[in-house]
Amino acid sequence: MDTAYLIETVIKIVILLLVFSALAGFGTYFERKVLAFMQRRLGPMHVGPYSLLQIAADGVKLFTKEDIVPQNVVGPIFKIAPVITAATAFMAAAAIPFMPSFTIFGYEVHPIISDINVGILYILGVMAIGLYGPLLGGMASANKWSLISAARAASVFISYEVVSGLSLLAPIMMVGSLSLIDFNNYQAAGVGSWMIWSQPVAFVLFVIAAFAETGRTPFHLIANDHEIIDGFGTEYSGMRWGLFFIGEYANMFFISFVIALIFLGGFGDGSVGGALALLGKVSFIFFFFLWTRAAWPDVRPDQLMWLCWKVLMPIAVVNIVITGIVMMF
Amino acid sequence: MSFEKFKDRNVGEDGYYMVDIEDYPETGWGKFKQVASRSLKGELFVGLWVVLREMFKFDIHTVQYPKEKLPIGPRYRAVHKMLRLFESGTERCIGCGLCEKICISDCIRMDTKYDENSRKEVTEYSINLGRCIFCGYCAEVCPELAIVHGGRYENASEQRAHFVEFEDMLTPIDALKAGQQEEFPGFGAIIPGSDKSVKKTPLAY
Amino acid sequence: MANEITITIDGKEFQTQEGEFILNAARANDIFIPAICYLTRCSPTLACRICLVEADGKQVYACNAKTKSGMNITTTTENIEKERRAIMEVYDVNHPLQCGVCDQSGECELQNYTLELGVDSQSYTIADVDRSSVDWGHIHYDPGLCIVCERCVTACKDMIGDNSLKTVPRGAGAIDGSFKESMPKDAYAMWNKLNKSVIGLTSGEEMLDCTSCGECAAVCPVGALVDTDYIYTSNAWEHKQVPATCGHCSAGCQISYDTKHTSIDNPEEKIYRVSNEWNYVSLCGAGRYGYDYQNSDVTKDETAFAAALDAFKKADTINFTSTITNEEALILQRLKDKFGYRLVNKDAQDFKTFLRDYSVVSRSSIYGSDLEKVHNTDFVVSVGTALKSDNPNARYAFNNAVQMKGAGLYFHPVADPVVDGMSKNVVSINHAPLQEEAVLYLILDLFANKDLLPKKVVDYLAGFHSEKTVTVTETIKEKVVTQVTKKVVNKETGEEEEVTSDVTKMVPKKVSKEVEVDENRLLEIVGAPAKFEETLLKLLKKKETFSLIVGPDLYTHPSSQNIARLVALIEKYSAFELVMIPTLTNTLGVGLICDLDDEAGEYAVGYNTQGDFVLSGLGDGDLDMPAINQQEGTLTSINKRVNPTNVAVGYGGYVLNDIANALGLKAEYTIDYTEQLPTSRGFKTRKFDDLPNHYTNAGEEVRGYLLGKMPVRMKKDEHVTPIDEDQALDGTLVYLANPVRQFTPFTNKAHQLIAEGGLYMSESALSASELEAGDVVSVKTEAGEVSVKVISDNKIDGEIAYLPTFDANINSEALFGGYRFATASIQKV
Ligand code: SF4
Ligand code: SF4
Ligand code: SF4
Ligand code: SF4
Ligand code: SF4
Ligand code: FES
């Protein structure tokens, strides 16, 4: 392994971490504002002009808050749980090509940390591990709400994970590769070649699963504030809670990238326009996450399970079969 | 006698209609149909559309408290005020102790004494705002309309026991002279026109 | 006594005593009849007329009409309703609308009845006159609020015996003539009377000069009479009422300490006033105003406590007074049982000895009567007590009995204008000190059943009688005869009109005969006034029940043993029922519970008195103790009742029980001893918490329990010795007594009573001497000497001055060799 590659990778990792941690902050600000506007409110207004410095304030607050480890929690597990959530989110990002490759000072940069050939599998797998955060944190918290939340996490997890896997199977069959770069290249021919047209059912299923995976409304079940306080996060404070938080928002961004790359043509031909288009698509998907939160109600955990197992999974299977049949002929 | 008019709760005739509530689906198939019809009928998108529309309309209703404050209604019950007599400027409170007695959270206390003018003088009077539930009983029971509710509702305090004393509540004498004391129309005040229903006591002079 | 009869009230049948007032019969059966002016135990005044009822079809006043067998009473009719409403409207005429500040508000009968009768408008009117409020000293009178129910006047006259209040003209104009027609009859009559008067002082002075009991303010139904100290300090409804027993004298009155937090800044409980069930118990000034004698601001002083334990280990004697509870007395007795302390308590010891000597003759462990009975007797005799200061309630009972158509004799060396002022039917005899035996022999002579009385005594008494007498008396004899016949006739017709003429025939015969033949030298010895025997005959007319009150002068008398036997003989062989006044608050209880010793040993612990180590509820000792208003426990009263009392104000220090526990006794609370009080001495095994403390509507005293009677094991011995006529105290005399409203240093701690003691001299004695009030004099007797200020006291008369015990700075007891009188030389310094 040559040194340049090593340095490049380290730099990429650092940039990735910094950018997406910061984005988590901006994400909240953005979310609060969007939700406020949709509900005829102003949202945060006081920290700086239009409360732009809210993120800084929140950051300072999170960093300086007293770190409380309650009395009856299982200490090590309690402490490691937020790290799992944050770490897995960023680990998953390793296989995501955020941009087309470009040349800087004559050095070609691939904005992907590692283009492993089982990219999608890796991303899905690592993201799934992220589930251990809420699960362990909830169980270790010695709090009834947290425990309910952990139970919900487990039950919801076994439901949506089936759908996300199966729904992606059809596109994978069509592309014939697990690398996201290959996916991108498969759709590089333009809007018409986007996977969403050839696999609309898979797209819908995956988006639904993505909502469940990131725990966004209408599947905001694991930490549903009006039912179980903050769920697994109830007993956490300060930066420990902050890690959960960053993990969640980073997840949202990454899943937006994944959706854009798999179904919406990614960065297309790799031109600057394509790169901007990718950012636009990701932004829209992120916005969509917020938008639904303003408009839709939550379902119950049992409804989600029912939906996943009895409706979405059969549809996904049928979709695979049909895709297979179409590909045979 | 018919109960019809009591049962008909459509008080305002127009603008009210019964909402159709479908029966809850019993079977799996029924549930599936419900999900399918709700998803495909586009109800979800109606919601999305409404919030998006509002976002672009940007018709904001936020009152930016504490920079902006809404006006308080006259019957609002916030921190008490003690009024003075308009004519003489003396305190209206006669120290009868009824407010102390009626106070539901037992947060009023007062000390009285016999003063040089053979009158009952209130030497100290306090309301523990930490316990007051702003029920308005004290204002209602006060025979002199001395204690009334004011509009000051900001009670944040560093202590649980947070008091107001007589002097804090009393209209300052210069404010009275400047005509700033207004008669209290709210809780406990005399109903307009109630003097018509009072029978006059005959007097020999 | 009176017969049990059946009456019907509003259709329901009830049992009551014949001759009971309808109002009392109704109240006893929980039937409500509005009534304002009537005071239970006093005579009806008919001022308010609101108690109208219909009895057998006739309108009568319930407070004044007596029940008859089979009477049918209706408490309300249409006409009565009209009258009552009109009466309340009249009371509300010109009544200031000042309930907001009035001290009576919340317990005001005018408020209550105005609401009860639904008075919501006024029909009557009259121009008001100036009725400004006046300050009468410790009482404040606001005629503007007065409804002239005369309850104050009645209480002061019929119960207290001071007669300090009366009605005076109001000076109002006449009531508009048209009302006479338009108004209900009784309401008009009542208004007519009301409109003519307000209340004033009998003396005509500016300030009240009475025995300051405050009972007038207590009975006042409105806010017209208020204790000056209480005005505008609190509302009645803010008070927590602590049922208690007054701790100042042996009467053991039921009181309620009315407490509330001290002020906004100070949440500690404070006593604001003392209230009482004035229909059934009347307080004296000490009970009413001497409430804040608590030992305040005491904390647990561990060093002092350790020192106290050391002192107890060292001590062989405990000196104490009788101002302690029964439980504390029992603790002391237990300590004696365990460690062999000598218990020294002079007043209890004297009383105990007296009781024992009495038992030898009477075969009863304790005197037979109580003050309740005295109230209802027709003829009362008091011997050996300065009635008004030794036990004010005994005085009220005496006065009440006299006022309710009774009569009385008051034997005491110190003349008492208050007793003299009670009624014409009281004869005061100011005998010489030490002649109490002669007084008792006289009573035996006058009232005992000579057939039953031991022969020896009869013979001895006969020796005082002679047919032929000295020449001087002869003339008097003649005069008496003529005068008496006239006077008796005059009085009969003048005073009691309902007496029929046949009595007038009988009396003069009898009197003239007896007087002519007999001369009783005992009368001379006791110094009875001239014509005493005839006066007595008049007084005794129609008297059926007799009470004898004896007091502390006798217990300390040099021949107290003989006196006790004489007292017992009187009780045994005459119609007299006997009450003894225990010297101090709990003298009776202490005497029964403790085995007392005469002599102190080497090292004494003093409890509220002197000692080498002093425990004191007064706060001036080596270790603090709670005062009685800070303790729960029981007190034994003159009425032989064991009365519970409760904690009115907090106490933060150690109590006697803590010491006892540290010394090896075991009880969590002092009141654990209540049920252990000795049953062998008449106490009962009852828990403190089970003791009631209230009166019923029928006026029945439901307080604590009555002491049981115990068998007497001593040999019967009715032997009495003759009088020593020559024994006398020569020269200037002093007496050991307290002014009214003072008993002990505890009363002198209360802020309204605090005073400096001195040598109290009557106004006449003072003007006859060279002394003036305020002079400092040295009073010297055989036993000791004190120097004190001279104080003029218009509540006594005659030559004898007295020294008080309430002032801790004056050690008056040291001047007296036991007996309460002593010869003294008084020198101005
Ligand atoms: S508003 Fe209600 S709770 Fe508050 S002081 Fe008045 S009576 Fe008491
Ligand atoms: S009720 Fe009114 S007049 Fe009476 S004490 Fe309270 S404030 Fe004063
Ligand atoms: S006496 Fe009674 S009615 Fe009169 S002002 Fe006082 S409380 Fe009111
Ligand atoms: S002062 Fe009171 S008790 Fe006396 S007459 Fe007047 S109202 Fe009655
Ligand atoms: S205080 Fe007692 S003695 Fe004096 S006037 Fe009143 S009732 Fe009579
Ligand atoms: S109570 Fe009978 S007349 Fe007043």
PDB file of C-alpha atoms in Angstrom, chain B:
ATOM      1  CA  MET B   1     -91.590  16.852  26.677  1.00  0.00           C
ATOM      2  CA  SER B   2     -89.178  15.960  23.974  1.00  0.00           C
ATOM      3  CA  PHE B   3     -85.478  15.767  24.406  1.00  0.00           C
ATOM      4  CA  GLU B   4     -84.789  16.438  20.777  1.00  0.00           C
ATOM      5  CA  LYS B   5     -83.442  19.892  21.197  1.00  0.00           C
ATOM      6  CA  PHE B   6     -81.138  18.751  23.927  1.00  0.00           C
ATOM      7  CA  LYS B   7     -79.837  15.904  21.888  1.00  0.00           C
ATOM      8  CA  ASP B   8     -79.217  17.987  18.811  1.00  0.00           C
ATOM      9  CA  ARG B   9     -75.830  19.380  19.540  1.00  0.00           C
ATOM     10  CA  ASN B  10     -75.366  21.060  16.166  1.00  0.00           C
ATOM     11  CA  VAL B  11     -75.626  24.362  17.869  1.00  0.00           C
ATOM     12  CA  GLY B  12     -74.270  26.442  15.057  1.00  0.00           C
ATOM     13  CA  GLU B  13     -76.352  25.255  12.142  1.00  0.00           C
ATOM     14  CA  ASP B  14     -73.885  25.936   9.399  1.00  0.00           C
ATOM     15  CA  GLY B  15     -70.400  24.620   8.952  1.00  0.00           C
ATOM     16  CA  TYR B  16     -70.957  21.464  11.002  1.00  0.00           C
ATOM     17  CA  TYR B  17     -71.263  18.038   9.438  1.00  0.00           C
ATOM     18  CA  MET B  18     -70.764  14.501  10.590  1.00  0.00           C
ATOM     19  CA  VAL B  19     -67.467  12.937   9.699  1.00  0.00           C
ATOM     20  CA  ASP B  20     -67.693   9.577   7.972  1.00  0.00           C
ATOM     21  CA  ILE B  21     -65.876   7.098  10.058  1.00  0.00           C
ATOM     22  CA  GLU B  22     -65.277   3.790   8.335  1.00  0.00           C
ATOM     23  CA  ASP B  23     -65.550   0.647  10.315  1.00  0.00           C
ATOM     24  CA  TYR B  24     -62.238  -0.649  11.449  1.00  0.00           C
ATOM     25  CA  PRO B  25     -61.110  -3.506   9.185  1.00  0.00           C
ATOM     26  CA  GLU B  26     -61.335  -6.869  10.880  1.00  0.00           C
ATOM     27  CA  THR B  27     -59.506  -9.185   8.520  1.00  0.00           C
ATOM     28  CA  GLY B  28     -56.028  -9.033   7.064  1.00  0.00           C
ATOM     29  CA  TRP B  29     -57.460  -8.595   3.622  1.00  0.00           C
ATOM     30  CA  GLY B  30     -59.581  -5.735   4.842  1.00  0.00           C
ATOM     31  CA  LYS B  31     -56.549  -4.076   6.326  1.00  0.00           C
ATOM     32  CA  PHE B  32     -54.632  -4.543   3.134  1.00  0.00           C
ATOM     33  CA  LYS B  33     -57.438  -2.994   1.160  1.00  0.00           C
ATOM     34  CA  GLN B  34     -57.481  -0.071   3.522  1.00  0.00           C
ATOM     35  CA  VAL B  35     -53.752   0.458   3.213  1.00  0.00           C
ATOM     36  CA  ALA B  36     -53.888   0.129  -0.527  1.00  0.00           C
ATOM     37  CA  SER B  37     -56.798   2.478  -0.936  1.00  0.00           C
ATOM     38  CA  ARG B  38     -55.310   5.054   1.393  1.00  0.00           C
ATOM     39  CA  SER B  39     -51.969   4.926  -0.314  1.00  0.00           C
ATOM     40  CA  LEU B  40     -53.269   4.921  -3.829  1.00  0.00           C
ATOM     41  CA  LYS B  41     -56.033   7.410  -3.352  1.00  0.00           C
ATOM     42  CA  GLY B  42     -53.375   9.957  -2.715  1.00  0.00           C
ATOM     43  CA  GLU B  43     -54.514  11.029   0.727  1.00  0.00           C
ATOM     44  CA  LEU B  44     -50.917  10.997   1.797  1.00  0.00           C
ATOM     45  CA  PHE B  45     -50.098  13.481  -0.879  1.00  0.00           C
ATOM     46  CA  VAL B  46     -52.892  15.789   0.177  1.00  0.00           C
ATOM     47  CA  GLY B  47     -51.082  16.119   3.463  1.00  0.00           C
ATOM     48  CA  LEU B  48     -47.816  16.739   1.783  1.00  0.00           C
ATOM     49  CA  TRP B  49     -49.381  19.334  -0.432  1.00  0.00           C
ATOM     50  CA  VAL B  50     -51.038  21.230   2.394  1.00  0.00           C
ATOM     51  CA  VAL B  51     -47.862  21.667   4.401  1.00  0.00           C
ATOM     52  CA  LEU B  52     -45.852  22.555   1.341  1.00  0.00           C
ATOM     53  CA  ARG B  53     -48.407  25.154   0.342  1.00  0.00           C
ATOM     54  CA  GLU B  54     -48.274  26.705   3.807  1.00  0.00           C
ATOM     55  CA  MET B  55     -44.511  26.812   3.637  1.00  0.00           C
ATOM     56  CA  PHE B  56     -44.579  28.848   0.502  1.00  0.00           C
ATOM     57  CA  LYS B  57     -47.374  31.071   1.628  1.00  0.00           C
ATOM     58  CA  PHE B  58     -45.183  31.961   4.600  1.00  0.00           C
ATOM     59  CA  ASP B  59     -48.128  33.159   6.617  1.00  0.00           C
ATOM     60  CA  ILE B  60     -46.431  33.160  10.003  1.00  0.00           C
ATOM     61  CA  HIS B  61     -48.389  33.488  13.250  1.00  0.00           C
ATOM     62  CA  THR B  62     -45.597  33.410  15.775  1.00  0.00           C
ATOM     63  CA  VAL B  63     -45.607  36.052  18.525  1.00  0.00           C
ATOM     64  CA  GLN B  64     -42.023  36.665  19.418  1.00  0.00           C
ATOM     65  CA  TYR B  65     -42.345  36.647  23.219  1.00  0.00           C
ATOM     66  CA  PRO B  66     -40.725  38.302  25.165  1.00  0.00           C
ATOM     67  CA  LYS B  67     -40.116  40.971  22.494  1.00  0.00           C
ATOM     68  CA  GLU B  68     -43.738  40.962  21.536  1.00  0.00           C
ATOM     69  CA  LYS B  69     -46.602  40.334  23.954  1.00  0.00           C
ATOM     70  CA  LEU B  70     -50.234  39.727  23.376  1.00  0.00           C
ATOM     71  CA  PRO B  71     -52.694  41.983  25.173  1.00  0.00           C
ATOM     72  CA  ILE B  72     -54.173  40.423  28.343  1.00  0.00           C
ATOM     73  CA  GLY B  73     -57.928  40.219  28.733  1.00  0.00           C
ATOM     74  CA  PRO B  74     -59.496  42.084  31.632  1.00  0.00           C
ATOM     75  CA  ARG B  75     -60.591  38.869  33.304  1.00  0.00           C
ATOM     76  CA  TYR B  76     -57.132  37.401  33.175  1.00  0.00           C
ATOM     77  CA  ARG B  77     -55.863  36.368  36.587  1.00  0.00           C
ATOM     78  CA  ALA B  78     -52.203  37.089  37.087  1.00  0.00           C
ATOM     79  CA  VAL B  79     -50.207  38.572  39.959  1.00  0.00           C
ATOM     80  CA  HIS B  80     -52.438  40.509  42.312  1.00  0.00           C
ATOM     81  CA  LYS B  81     -52.779  44.225  42.685  1.00  0.00           C
ATOM     82  CA  MET B  82     -53.970  46.218  45.652  1.00  0.00           C
ATOM     83  CA  LEU B  83     -56.088  49.185  44.761  1.00  0.00           C
ATOM     84  CA  ARG B  84     -56.581  52.495  46.487  1.00  0.00           C
ATOM     85  CA  LEU B  85     -59.728  54.500  46.892  1.00  0.00           C
ATOM     86  CA  PHE B  86     -60.002  56.956  44.040  1.00  0.00           C
ATOM     87  CA  GLU B  87     -61.235  59.824  46.172  1.00  0.00           C
ATOM     88  CA  SER B  88     -58.964  59.744  49.192  1.00  0.00           C
ATOM     89  CA  GLY B  89     -56.077  57.686  47.961  1.00  0.00           C
ATOM     90  CA  THR B  90     -56.141  55.455  51.059  1.00  0.00           C
ATOM     91  CA  GLU B  91     -55.693  51.754  50.729  1.00  0.00           C
ATOM     92  CA  ARG B  92     -58.920  49.952  50.127  1.00  0.00           C
ATOM     93  CA  CYS B  93     -57.953  46.916  52.135  1.00  0.00           C
ATOM     94  CA  ILE B  94     -59.583  46.968  55.545  1.00  0.00           C
ATOM     95  CA  GLY B  95     -57.813  43.909  56.833  1.00  0.00           C
ATOM     96  CA  CYS B  96     -60.917  41.767  57.073  1.00  0.00           C
ATOM     97  CA  GLY B  97     -58.950  38.599  56.451  1.00  0.00           C
ATOM     98  CA  LEU B  98     -61.489  37.062  54.096  1.00  0.00           C
ATOM     99  CA  CYS B  99     -58.915  36.594  51.377  1.00  0.00           C
ATOM    100  CA  GLU B 100     -56.641  34.898  53.878  1.00  0.00           C
ATOM    101  CA  LYS B 101     -59.474  32.584  54.837  1.00  0.00           C
ATOM    102  CA  ILE B 102     -60.743  31.717  51.393  1.00  0.00           C
ATOM    103  CA  CYS B 103     -57.374  31.220  49.765  1.00  0.00           C
ATOM    104  CA  ILE B 104     -57.503  27.701  48.514  1.00  0.00           C
ATOM    105  CA  SER B 105     -53.768  27.191  48.650  1.00  0.00           C
ATOM    106  CA  ASP B 106     -53.380  28.950  51.965  1.00  0.00           C
ATOM    107  CA  CYS B 107     -50.802  31.302  50.574  1.00  0.00           C
ATOM    108  CA  ILE B 108     -52.064  34.614  51.925  1.00  0.00           C
ATOM    109  CA  ARG B 109     -51.002  35.747  55.348  1.00  0.00           C
ATOM    110  CA  MET B 110     -51.569  39.024  57.055  1.00  0.00           C
ATOM    111  CA  ASP B 111     -50.836  40.742  60.344  1.00  0.00           C
ATOM    112  CA  THR B 112     -53.155  43.404  61.634  1.00  0.00           C
ATOM    113  CA  LYS B 113     -53.283  45.707  64.595  1.00  0.00           C
ATOM    114  CA  TYR B 114     -55.327  48.419  66.250  1.00  0.00           C
ATOM    115  CA  ASP B 115     -53.818  51.684  65.102  1.00  0.00           C
ATOM    116  CA  GLU B 116     -53.724  55.188  66.543  1.00  0.00           C
ATOM    117  CA  ASN B 117     -56.876  56.172  64.666  1.00  0.00           C
ATOM    118  CA  SER B 118     -58.806  53.250  66.154  1.00  0.00           C
ATOM    119  CA  ARG B 119     -58.810  51.557  62.803  1.00  0.00           C
ATOM    120  CA  LYS B 120     -57.709  48.137  61.818  1.00  0.00           C
ATOM    121  CA  GLU B 121     -54.366  48.486  60.175  1.00  0.00           C
ATOM    122  CA  VAL B 122     -52.748  45.875  58.008  1.00  0.00           C
ATOM    123  CA  THR B 123     -49.155  45.880  59.146  1.00  0.00           C
ATOM    124  CA  GLU B 124     -47.954  43.126  56.890  1.00  0.00           C
ATOM    125  CA  TYR B 125     -49.499  41.213  54.047  1.00  0.00           C
ATOM    126  CA  SER B 126     -47.949  38.704  51.754  1.00  0.00           C
ATOM    127  CA  ILE B 127     -48.902  36.256  49.038  1.00  0.00           C
ATOM    128  CA  ASN B 128     -46.661  33.320  48.379  1.00  0.00           C
ATOM    129  CA  LEU B 129     -46.763  33.195  44.606  1.00  0.00           C
ATOM    130  CA  GLY B 130     -45.029  29.857  44.642  1.00  0.00           C
ATOM    131  CA  ARG B 131     -48.219  28.399  46.047  1.00  0.00           C
ATOM    132  CA  CYS B 132     -50.837  30.676  44.544  1.00  0.00           C
ATOM    133  CA  ILE B 133     -52.863  28.944  41.882  1.00  0.00           C
ATOM    134  CA  PHE B 134     -54.365  32.201  40.610  1.00  0.00           C
ATOM    135  CA  CYS B 135     -57.855  30.937  41.203  1.00  0.00           C
ATOM    136  CA  GLY B 136     -59.194  34.433  41.827  1.00  0.00           C
ATOM    137  CA  TYR B 137     -61.106  33.559  44.978  1.00  0.00           C
ATOM    138  CA  CYS B 138     -59.344  36.270  46.935  1.00  0.00           C
ATOM    139  CA  ALA B 139     -60.405  38.906  44.433  1.00  0.00           C
ATOM    140  CA  GLU B 140     -63.900  37.542  44.365  1.00  0.00           C
ATOM    141  CA  VAL B 141     -64.353  37.452  48.130  1.00  0.00           C
ATOM    142  CA  CYS B 142     -62.820  40.841  48.843  1.00  0.00           C
ATOM    143  CA  PRO B 143     -65.664  43.063  50.026  1.00  0.00           C
ATOM    144  CA  GLU B 144     -63.741  46.223  49.195  1.00  0.00           C
ATOM    145  CA  LEU B 145     -62.535  45.260  45.729  1.00  0.00           C
ATOM    146  CA  ALA B 146     -59.118  45.943  47.219  1.00  0.00           C
ATOM    147  CA  ILE B 147     -57.296  42.883  46.047  1.00  0.00           C
ATOM    148  CA  VAL B 148     -57.683  42.266  42.333  1.00  0.00           C
ATOM    149  CA  HIS B 149     -55.743  40.415  39.713  1.00  0.00           C
ATOM    150  CA  GLY B 150     -53.294  42.301  37.542  1.00  0.00           C
ATOM    151  CA  GLY B 151     -51.763  41.426  34.209  1.00  0.00           C
ATOM    152  CA  ARG B 152     -48.265  40.554  35.381  1.00  0.00           C
ATOM    153  CA  TYR B 153     -47.902  36.906  34.596  1.00  0.00           C
ATOM    154  CA  GLU B 154     -44.122  36.555  34.554  1.00  0.00           C
ATOM    155  CA  ASN B 155     -43.315  34.690  37.731  1.00  0.00           C
ATOM    156  CA  ALA B 156     -39.963  33.138  37.015  1.00  0.00           C
ATOM    157  CA  SER B 157     -38.012  33.129  40.211  1.00  0.00           C
ATOM    158  CA  GLU B 158     -34.852  31.699  41.621  1.00  0.00           C
ATOM    159  CA  GLN B 159     -36.665  30.472  44.691  1.00  0.00           C
ATOM    160  CA  ARG B 160     -39.567  28.213  45.229  1.00  0.00           C
ATOM    161  CA  ALA B 161     -41.004  30.525  47.846  1.00  0.00           C
ATOM    162  CA  HIS B 162     -41.568  33.705  45.970  1.00  0.00           C
ATOM    163  CA  PHE B 163     -43.537  36.429  47.659  1.00  0.00           C
ATOM    164  CA  VAL B 164     -45.256  39.632  46.870  1.00  0.00           C
ATOM    165  CA  GLU B 165     -45.959  41.978  49.694  1.00  0.00           C
ATOM    166  CA  PHE B 166     -48.550  44.642  50.180  1.00  0.00           C
ATOM    167  CA  GLU B 167     -46.320  47.455  48.994  1.00  0.00           C
ATOM    168  CA  ASP B 168     -45.399  45.600  45.805  1.00  0.00           C
ATOM    169  CA  MET B 169     -49.030  45.225  44.889  1.00  0.00           C
ATOM    170  CA  LEU B 170     -50.350  48.574  46.018  1.00  0.00           C
ATOM    171  CA  THR B 171     -50.956  51.236  43.383  1.00  0.00           C
ATOM    172  CA  PRO B 172     -48.227  53.822  44.011  1.00  0.00           C
ATOM    173  CA  ILE B 173     -49.796  57.036  45.195  1.00  0.00           C
ATOM    174  CA  ASP B 174     -48.331  59.071  42.335  1.00  0.00           C
ATOM    175  CA  ALA B 175     -49.673  56.561  39.846  1.00  0.00           C
ATOM    176  CA  LEU B 176     -53.084  57.008  41.419  1.00  0.00           C
ATOM    177  CA  LYS B 177     -52.806  60.767  41.213  1.00  0.00           C
ATOM    178  CA  ALA B 178     -51.742  60.488  37.622  1.00  0.00           C
ATOM    179  CA  GLY B 179     -54.973  58.628  37.008  1.00  0.00           C
ATOM    180  CA  GLN B 180     -53.256  55.391  36.186  1.00  0.00           C
ATOM    181  CA  GLN B 181     -55.321  53.188  38.468  1.00  0.00           C
ATOM    182  CA  GLU B 182     -58.203  51.702  36.635  1.00  0.00           C
ATOM    183  CA  GLU B 183     -61.224  50.067  38.161  1.00  0.00           C
ATOM    184  CA  PHE B 184     -60.931  46.356  37.875  1.00  0.00           C
ATOM    185  CA  PRO B 185     -63.642  44.841  35.695  1.00  0.00           C
ATOM    186  CA  GLY B 186     -62.628  41.228  36.151  1.00  0.00           C
ATOM    187  CA  PHE B 187     -63.103  38.433  38.599  1.00  0.00           C
ATOM    188  CA  GLY B 188     -65.039  39.537  41.673  1.00  0.00           C
ATOM    189  CA  ALA B 189     -65.983  42.928  40.325  1.00  0.00           C
ATOM    190  CA  ILE B 190     -69.517  44.159  40.529  1.00  0.00           C
ATOM    191  CA  ILE B 191     -71.700  43.137  37.652  1.00  0.00           C
ATOM    192  CA  PRO B 192     -72.736  46.236  35.680  1.00  0.00           C
ATOM    193  CA  GLY B 193     -76.216  47.311  36.631  1.00  0.00           C
ATOM    194  CA  SER B 194     -76.356  45.249  39.789  1.00  0.00           C
ATOM    195  CA  ASP B 195     -77.393  48.273  41.835  1.00  0.00           C
ATOM    196  CA  LYS B 196     -80.782  47.944  40.186  1.00  0.00           C
ATOM    197  CA  SER B 197     -81.407  44.682  41.949  1.00  0.00           C
ATOM    198  CA  VAL B 198     -80.522  46.025  45.404  1.00  0.00           C
ATOM    199  CA  LYS B 199     -83.273  47.050  47.780  1.00  0.00           C
ATOM    200  CA  LYS B 200     -82.448  50.283  49.563  1.00  0.00           C
ATOM    201  CA  THR B 201     -82.335  50.380  53.353  1.00  0.00           C
ATOM    202  CA  PRO B 202     -84.567  53.124  54.713  1.00  0.00           C
ATOM    203  CA  LEU B 203     -82.654  55.752  56.615  1.00  0.00           C
ATOM    204  CA  ALA B 204     -84.027  58.270  59.023  1.00  0.00           C
ATOM    205  CA  TYR B 205     -81.690  61.002  57.830  1.00  0.00           C
TER     206      TYR B 205
END
